[in-house]
Amino acid sequence: MSTFSPQRRDAPALERPGPPPEGRERRAWPPGVQRALVLFGAVRVAGAILVVLVNLLTGRSILKGLAHSWDSVWYLHIATHGYGSRIHITDTGSVQTDWAFFPLYPGLIRALDRIPLISPAVAALLIAWTAIALAAVGVYAIGHRLYGRSVATAMVALWAVLPHSVVLTLAYTEPLFIALAVWCLYALLDERWPAAGALAALAGLTRPNGYAAAAAVLGVAAFEAVRRRGRVPPGLWAGALAAPLGWTAYLLLVGHRTGAPLHGYFQVQSAWESRFDGGLGTLRFLATLPLSDGVIYPVALVVVAAGVFLFVRLCRERVPLALLLYTAALLLPVVLVSGPFESKPRFLLPAFPLLIPAARALVHKWRTDPDTARRVCGYLAGFSLLYGTYLATFANHSP
């Protein structure tokens, strides 16, 4: 099976997804990826520059909004001092500990920090920016494989201008997790089971919702085992066994360190107001939507509602099972798990398959009414840059 199927023209971009034709030349890069990567980089670099400029104008550190805010402070502390060395007591008396944060990102920061002249903050940004570039290439590669160049470019462009895409340029775990998850999904589409399992295991060491990649691997493996009546290659079983190891191992480690082997991590998370409640927290938020606190909560509500709507649309697309399972595993906790609602939109940033219906609609609009399509893209980019700068520099209560 060839890795990429070249497009002879743009028309096939709206065709239904399917496997690439056999016997085509294997390419190192899918056609058009450089243009999409430049587009993505231009938007996100502009966002980072705006954050830096606002920091300079307000007398703050250049890296304040990029590497020394909210969760970034915890990751840098773990990288420098290890686990079990930082707590925070909330106004309600809850004790938040650093065990809530998964180890791969701070571990990489600690490793890179050993290079002379690289501080932990710079190391954190270098890792995040490298990872998000790899992730953007992966998003394009999946979009190109399924729908062609135009839709793939639209997916990357829309991903760059999401309201909360500023997170993709911060010292957060989302870039690293997305990079691992995207290429895990691509390996699944290519039926490279051991690679998919290994990448899913690493993704599981990155974030609490890192299990989404493992869910995709396990779901696809189960489907293939049933479809093929158990006659599957050994690599499929190896990938399925490896996929949940990272996430499970860290939960068991935290359980061991807290004295509650099976639910210790969930007790740690509950101190951060994150617990499964079947959606009651979401309903309570909707009933008491704090409109007086500016734009953060209304924007969060619109983004989450759009995510649910796009998932319904995605289910009507003939997308591979791996993408559906992965996206569902990311979306369900956003709706069914309590927690700060203003953070939920960034939890959806890894759910890039949600952009497939929007990208196809944008491509269609671009062909039928290009002026309107350009205006829409311009409005989205402008709002994303301004809103992202606001989140990273002024919205101190909104992680």
PDB file of N, CA and C in Angstrom, residues 173-241:
ATOM      1  N   THR A 173       1.114  20.590  26.919  1.00  0.00           N
ATOM      2  CA  THR A 173       1.292  19.224  26.417  1.00  0.00           C
ATOM      3  C   THR A 173       0.500  18.953  25.148  1.00  0.00           C
ATOM      4  N   GLU A 174      -0.445  19.822  24.795  1.00  0.00           N
ATOM      5  CA  GLU A 174      -1.256  19.556  23.599  1.00  0.00           C
ATOM      6  C   GLU A 174      -0.424  19.330  22.349  1.00  0.00           C
ATOM      7  N   PRO A 175       0.593  20.166  22.036  1.00  0.00           N
ATOM      8  CA  PRO A 175       1.370  19.906  20.814  1.00  0.00           C
ATOM      9  C   PRO A 175       2.005  18.526  20.769  1.00  0.00           C
ATOM     10  N   LEU A 176       2.613  18.110  21.877  1.00  0.00           N
ATOM     11  CA  LEU A 176       3.275  16.804  21.901  1.00  0.00           C
ATOM     12  C   LEU A 176       2.252  15.677  21.777  1.00  0.00           C
ATOM     13  N   PHE A 177       1.159  15.787  22.521  1.00  0.00           N
ATOM     14  CA  PHE A 177       0.132  14.757  22.437  1.00  0.00           C
ATOM     15  C   PHE A 177      -0.451  14.654  21.030  1.00  0.00           C
ATOM     16  N   ILE A 178      -0.755  15.795  20.425  1.00  0.00           N
ATOM     17  CA  ILE A 178      -1.361  15.768  19.097  1.00  0.00           C
ATOM     18  C   ILE A 178      -0.411  15.159  18.082  1.00  0.00           C
ATOM     19  N   ALA A 179       0.864  15.512  18.150  1.00  0.00           N
ATOM     20  CA  ALA A 179       1.830  14.945  17.207  1.00  0.00           C
ATOM     21  C   ALA A 179       1.862  13.421  17.301  1.00  0.00           C
ATOM     22  N   LEU A 180       1.915  12.906  18.526  1.00  0.00           N
ATOM     23  CA  LEU A 180       1.945  11.448  18.708  1.00  0.00           C
ATOM     24  C   LEU A 180       0.639  10.812  18.258  1.00  0.00           C
ATOM     25  N   ALA A 181      -0.494  11.442  18.588  1.00  0.00           N
ATOM     26  CA  ALA A 181      -1.792  10.871  18.250  1.00  0.00           C
ATOM     27  C   ALA A 181      -2.035  10.890  16.745  1.00  0.00           C
ATOM     28  N   VAL A 182      -1.674  11.992  16.085  1.00  0.00           N
ATOM     29  CA  VAL A 182      -1.901  12.095  14.636  1.00  0.00           C
ATOM     30  C   VAL A 182      -1.146  11.001  13.901  1.00  0.00           C
ATOM     31  N   TRP A 183       0.100  10.828  14.247  1.00  0.00           N
ATOM     32  CA  TRP A 183       0.883   9.820  13.523  1.00  0.00           C
ATOM     33  C   TRP A 183       0.524   8.402  13.956  1.00  0.00           C
ATOM     34  N   CYS A 184      -0.014   8.249  15.160  1.00  0.00           N
ATOM     35  CA  CYS A 184      -0.593   6.966  15.549  1.00  0.00           C
ATOM     36  C   CYS A 184      -1.766   6.620  14.640  1.00  0.00           C
ATOM     37  N   LEU A 185      -2.634   7.609  14.400  1.00  0.00           N
ATOM     38  CA  LEU A 185      -3.784   7.384  13.523  1.00  0.00           C
ATOM     39  C   LEU A 185      -3.336   7.111  12.092  1.00  0.00           C
ATOM     40  N   TYR A 186      -2.320   7.819  11.654  1.00  0.00           N
ATOM     41  CA  TYR A 186      -1.831   7.567  10.292  1.00  0.00           C
ATOM     42  C   TYR A 186      -1.273   6.151  10.178  1.00  0.00           C
ATOM     43  N   ALA A 187      -0.560   5.712  11.219  1.00  0.00           N
ATOM     44  CA  ALA A 187      -0.042   4.341  11.203  1.00  0.00           C
ATOM     45  C   ALA A 187      -1.186   3.333  11.168  1.00  0.00           C
ATOM     46  N   LEU A 188      -2.291   3.628  11.854  1.00  0.00           N
ATOM     47  CA  LEU A 188      -3.451   2.747  11.798  1.00  0.00           C
ATOM     48  C   LEU A 188      -4.029   2.683  10.382  1.00  0.00           C
ATOM     49  N   LEU A 189      -4.125   3.833   9.719  1.00  0.00           N
ATOM     50  CA  LEU A 189      -4.636   3.848   8.351  1.00  0.00           C
ATOM     51  C   LEU A 189      -3.729   3.049   7.419  1.00  0.00           C
ATOM     52  N   ASP A 190      -2.453   3.026   7.747  1.00  0.00           N
ATOM     53  CA  ASP A 190      -1.473   2.292   6.936  1.00  0.00           C
ATOM     54  C   ASP A 190      -1.302   0.847   7.404  1.00  0.00           C
ATOM     55  N   GLU A 191      -2.064   0.450   8.429  1.00  0.00           N
ATOM     56  CA  GLU A 191      -2.001  -0.898   9.000  1.00  0.00           C
ATOM     57  C   GLU A 191      -0.610  -1.253   9.509  1.00  0.00           C
ATOM     58  N   ARG A 192       0.070  -0.266  10.046  1.00  0.00           N
ATOM     59  CA  ARG A 192       1.350  -0.507  10.727  1.00  0.00           C
ATOM     60  C   ARG A 192       1.054  -0.580  12.222  1.00  0.00           C
ATOM     61  N   TRP A 193       0.592  -1.751  12.620  1.00  0.00           N
ATOM     62  CA  TRP A 193       0.050  -1.926  13.969  1.00  0.00           C
ATOM     63  C   TRP A 193       1.058  -1.692  15.086  1.00  0.00           C
ATOM     64  N   PRO A 194       2.278  -2.261  15.039  1.00  0.00           N
ATOM     65  CA  PRO A 194       3.219  -2.022  16.146  1.00  0.00           C
ATOM     66  C   PRO A 194       3.567  -0.543  16.305  1.00  0.00           C
ATOM     67  N   ALA A 195       3.753   0.165  15.181  1.00  0.00           N
ATOM     68  CA  ALA A 195       4.055   1.598  15.262  1.00  0.00           C
ATOM     69  C   ALA A 195       2.891   2.360  15.890  1.00  0.00           C
ATOM     70  N   ALA A 196       1.680   2.011  15.490  1.00  0.00           N
ATOM     71  CA  ALA A 196       0.501   2.669  16.060  1.00  0.00           C
ATOM     72  C   ALA A 196       0.429   2.424  17.564  1.00  0.00           C
ATOM     73  N   GLY A 197       0.685   1.201  17.993  1.00  0.00           N
ATOM     74  CA  GLY A 197       0.645   0.886  19.413  1.00  0.00           C
ATOM     75  C   GLY A 197       1.703   1.626  20.205  1.00  0.00           C
ATOM     76  N   ALA A 198       2.920   1.709  19.649  1.00  0.00           N
ATOM     77  CA  ALA A 198       3.999   2.407  20.341  1.00  0.00           C
ATOM     78  C   ALA A 198       3.692   3.896  20.476  1.00  0.00           C
ATOM     79  N   LEU A 199       3.188   4.509  19.398  1.00  0.00           N
ATOM     80  CA  LEU A 199       2.852   5.931  19.453  1.00  0.00           C
ATOM     81  C   LEU A 199       1.694   6.185  20.413  1.00  0.00           C
ATOM     82  N   ALA A 200       0.726   5.282  20.448  1.00  0.00           N
ATOM     83  CA  ALA A 200      -0.387   5.424  21.394  1.00  0.00           C
ATOM     84  C   ALA A 200       0.104   5.318  22.834  1.00  0.00           C
ATOM     85  N   ALA A 201       1.056   4.431  23.089  1.00  0.00           N
ATOM     86  CA  ALA A 201       1.608   4.303  24.438  1.00  0.00           C
ATOM     87  C   ALA A 201       2.298   5.592  24.870  1.00  0.00           C
ATOM     88  N   LEU A 202       3.050   6.206  23.953  1.00  0.00           N
ATOM     89  CA  LEU A 202       3.705   7.473  24.265  1.00  0.00           C
ATOM     90  C   LEU A 202       2.681   8.587  24.458  1.00  0.00           C
ATOM     91  N   ALA A 203       1.656   8.607  23.614  1.00  0.00           N
ATOM     92  CA  ALA A 203       0.595   9.607  23.777  1.00  0.00           C
ATOM     93  C   ALA A 203      -0.071   9.469  25.140  1.00  0.00           C
ATOM     94  N   GLY A 204      -0.211   8.239  25.620  1.00  0.00           N
ATOM     95  CA  GLY A 204      -0.815   7.999  26.921  1.00  0.00           C
ATOM     96  C   GLY A 204       0.020   8.491  28.077  1.00  0.00           C
ATOM     97  N   LEU A 205       1.300   8.748  27.837  1.00  0.00           N
ATOM     98  CA  LEU A 205       2.179   9.297  28.872  1.00  0.00           C
ATOM     99  C   LEU A 205       2.207  10.823  28.858  1.00  0.00           C
ATOM    100  N   THR A 206       1.373  11.422  28.015  1.00  0.00           N
ATOM    101  CA  THR A 206       1.465  12.860  27.790  1.00  0.00           C
ATOM    102  C   THR A 206       0.372  13.659  28.467  1.00  0.00           C
ATOM    103  N   ARG A 207      -0.880  13.167  28.408  1.00  0.00           N
ATOM    104  CA  ARG A 207      -2.013  13.925  28.926  1.00  0.00           C
ATOM    105  C   ARG A 207      -3.039  12.980  29.539  1.00  0.00           C
ATOM    106  N   PRO A 208      -3.932  13.494  30.410  1.00  0.00           N
ATOM    107  CA  PRO A 208      -4.993  12.637  30.945  1.00  0.00           C
ATOM    108  C   PRO A 208      -5.888  12.047  29.858  1.00  0.00           C
ATOM    109  N   ASN A 209      -6.137  12.819  28.787  1.00  0.00           N
ATOM    110  CA  ASN A 209      -6.956  12.271  27.693  1.00  0.00           C
ATOM    111  C   ASN A 209      -6.107  11.574  26.643  1.00  0.00           C
ATOM    112  N   GLY A 210      -4.888  11.214  27.007  1.00  0.00           N
ATOM    113  CA  GLY A 210      -4.024  10.489  26.090  1.00  0.00           C
ATOM    114  C   GLY A 210      -4.517   9.098  25.759  1.00  0.00           C
ATOM    115  N   TYR A 211      -5.498   8.614  26.531  1.00  0.00           N
ATOM    116  CA  TYR A 211      -6.065   7.303  26.248  1.00  0.00           C
ATOM    117  C   TYR A 211      -6.813   7.286  24.920  1.00  0.00           C
ATOM    118  N   ALA A 212      -7.110   8.462  24.344  1.00  0.00           N
ATOM    119  CA  ALA A 212      -7.883   8.507  23.108  1.00  0.00           C
ATOM    120  C   ALA A 212      -7.170   7.777  21.976  1.00  0.00           C
ATOM    121  N   ALA A 213      -5.861   7.916  21.905  1.00  0.00           N
ATOM    122  CA  ALA A 213      -5.110   7.211  20.871  1.00  0.00           C
ATOM    123  C   ALA A 213      -5.178   5.704  21.094  1.00  0.00           C
ATOM    124  N   ALA A 214      -5.059   5.279  22.362  1.00  0.00           N
ATOM    125  CA  ALA A 214      -5.163   3.850  22.658  1.00  0.00           C
ATOM    126  C   ALA A 214      -6.554   3.331  22.342  1.00  0.00           C
ATOM    127  N   ALA A 215      -7.581   4.139  22.595  1.00  0.00           N
ATOM    128  CA  ALA A 215      -8.948   3.724  22.275  1.00  0.00           C
ATOM    129  C   ALA A 215      -9.100   3.458  20.789  1.00  0.00           C
ATOM    130  N   ALA A 216      -8.469   4.301  19.974  1.00  0.00           N
ATOM    131  CA  ALA A 216      -8.537   4.093  18.527  1.00  0.00           C
ATOM    132  C   ALA A 216      -7.844   2.798  18.130  1.00  0.00           C
ATOM    133  N   VAL A 217      -6.663   2.557  18.693  1.00  0.00           N
ATOM    134  CA  VAL A 217      -5.920   1.337  18.350  1.00  0.00           C
ATOM    135  C   VAL A 217      -6.691   0.094  18.786  1.00  0.00           C
ATOM    136  N   LEU A 218      -7.189   0.094  20.013  1.00  0.00           N
ATOM    137  CA  LEU A 218      -7.906  -1.077  20.515  1.00  0.00           C
ATOM    138  C   LEU A 218      -9.203  -1.307  19.745  1.00  0.00           C
ATOM    139  N   GLY A 219      -9.914  -0.223  19.429  1.00  0.00           N
ATOM    140  CA  GLY A 219     -11.160  -0.365  18.693  1.00  0.00           C
ATOM    141  C   GLY A 219     -10.951  -0.904  17.300  1.00  0.00           C
ATOM    142  N   VAL A 220      -9.947  -0.385  16.609  1.00  0.00           N
ATOM    143  CA  VAL A 220      -9.656  -0.870  15.259  1.00  0.00           C
ATOM    144  C   VAL A 220      -9.160  -2.311  15.301  1.00  0.00           C
ATOM    145  N   ALA A 221      -8.330  -2.639  16.297  1.00  0.00           N
ATOM    146  CA  ALA A 221      -7.833  -4.010  16.418  1.00  0.00           C
ATOM    147  C   ALA A 221      -8.987  -4.985  16.641  1.00  0.00           C
ATOM    148  N   ALA A 222      -9.921  -4.603  17.512  1.00  0.00           N
ATOM    149  CA  ALA A 222     -11.073  -5.474  17.754  1.00  0.00           C
ATOM    150  C   ALA A 222     -11.911  -5.637  16.491  1.00  0.00           C
ATOM    151  N   PHE A 223     -12.122  -4.549  15.769  1.00  0.00           N
ATOM    152  CA  PHE A 223     -12.903  -4.610  14.527  1.00  0.00           C
ATOM    153  C   PHE A 223     -12.227  -5.513  13.507  1.00  0.00           C
ATOM    154  N   GLU A 224     -10.915  -5.364  13.360  1.00  0.00           N
ATOM    155  CA  GLU A 224     -10.187  -6.186  12.386  1.00  0.00           C
ATOM    156  C   GLU A 224     -10.203  -7.655  12.790  1.00  0.00           C
ATOM    157  N   ALA A 225     -10.081  -7.931  14.101  1.00  0.00           N
ATOM    158  CA  ALA A 225     -10.099  -9.321  14.557  1.00  0.00           C
ATOM    159  C   ALA A 225     -11.437  -9.975  14.253  1.00  0.00           C
ATOM    160  N   VAL A 226     -12.530  -9.239  14.436  1.00  0.00           N
ATOM    161  CA  VAL A 226     -13.850  -9.779  14.124  1.00  0.00           C
ATOM    162  C   VAL A 226     -14.030  -9.921  12.617  1.00  0.00           C
ATOM    163  N   ARG A 227     -13.631  -8.875  11.874  1.00  0.00           N
ATOM    164  CA  ARG A 227     -13.834  -8.895  10.423  1.00  0.00           C
ATOM    165  C   ARG A 227     -13.044 -10.018   9.761  1.00  0.00           C
ATOM    166  N   ARG A 228     -11.842 -10.275  10.285  1.00  0.00           N
ATOM    167  CA  ARG A 228     -10.991 -11.300   9.687  1.00  0.00           C
ATOM    168  C   ARG A 228     -11.118 -12.647  10.403  1.00  0.00           C
ATOM    169  N   ARG A 229     -12.111 -12.744  11.302  1.00  0.00           N
ATOM    170  CA  ARG A 229     -12.362 -13.988  12.042  1.00  0.00           C
ATOM    171  C   ARG A 229     -11.121 -14.458  12.810  1.00  0.00           C
ATOM    172  N   GLY A 230     -10.411 -13.519  13.381  1.00  0.00           N
ATOM    173  CA  GLY A 230      -9.256 -13.839  14.204  1.00  0.00           C
ATOM    174  C   GLY A 230      -7.971 -14.078  13.453  1.00  0.00           C
ATOM    175  N   ARG A 231      -8.049 -14.129  12.123  1.00  0.00           N
ATOM    176  CA  ARG A 231      -6.838 -14.394  11.340  1.00  0.00           C
ATOM    177  C   ARG A 231      -6.143 -13.068  11.018  1.00  0.00           C
ATOM    178  N   VAL A 232      -5.482 -12.520  12.023  1.00  0.00           N
ATOM    179  CA  VAL A 232      -4.813 -11.233  11.894  1.00  0.00           C
ATOM    180  C   VAL A 232      -3.320 -11.426  12.137  1.00  0.00           C
ATOM    181  N   PRO A 233      -2.492 -10.518  11.622  1.00  0.00           N
ATOM    182  CA  PRO A 233      -1.041 -10.645  11.837  1.00  0.00           C
ATOM    183  C   PRO A 233      -0.671 -10.442  13.299  1.00  0.00           C
ATOM    184  N   PRO A 234       0.417 -11.052  13.738  1.00  0.00           N
ATOM    185  CA  PRO A 234       0.845 -10.873  15.137  1.00  0.00           C
ATOM    186  C   PRO A 234       1.076  -9.415  15.506  1.00  0.00           C
ATOM    187  N   GLY A 235       1.477  -8.610  14.525  1.00  0.00           N
ATOM    188  CA  GLY A 235       1.715  -7.200  14.808  1.00  0.00           C
ATOM    189  C   GLY A 235       0.488  -6.485  15.310  1.00  0.00           C
ATOM    190  N   LEU A 236      -0.693  -6.918  14.885  1.00  0.00           N
ATOM    191  CA  LEU A 236      -1.922  -6.284  15.361  1.00  0.00           C
ATOM    192  C   LEU A 236      -2.088  -6.512  16.852  1.00  0.00           C
ATOM    193  N   TRP A 237      -1.849  -7.750  17.303  1.00  0.00           N
ATOM    194  CA  TRP A 237      -1.956  -8.027  18.733  1.00  0.00           C
ATOM    195  C   TRP A 237      -0.887  -7.269  19.515  1.00  0.00           C
ATOM    196  N   ALA A 238       0.309  -7.170  18.947  1.00  0.00           N
ATOM    197  CA  ALA A 238       1.382  -6.437  19.629  1.00  0.00           C
ATOM    198  C   ALA A 238       1.017  -4.965  19.786  1.00  0.00           C
ATOM    199  N   GLY A 239       0.483  -4.367  18.725  1.00  0.00           N
ATOM    200  CA  GLY A 239       0.081  -2.967  18.802  1.00  0.00           C
ATOM    201  C   GLY A 239      -1.044  -2.754  19.794  1.00  0.00           C
ATOM    202  N   ALA A 240      -2.014  -3.664  19.809  1.00  0.00           N
ATOM    203  CA  ALA A 240      -3.141  -3.537  20.740  1.00  0.00           C
ATOM    204  C   ALA A 240      -2.687  -3.663  22.184  1.00  0.00           C
ATOM    205  N   LEU A 241      -1.752  -4.551  22.436  1.00  0.00           N
ATOM    206  CA  LEU A 241      -1.255  -4.725  23.802  1.00  0.00           C
ATOM    207  C   LEU A 241      -0.424  -3.524  24.248  1.00  0.00           C
TER     208      LEU A 241
END
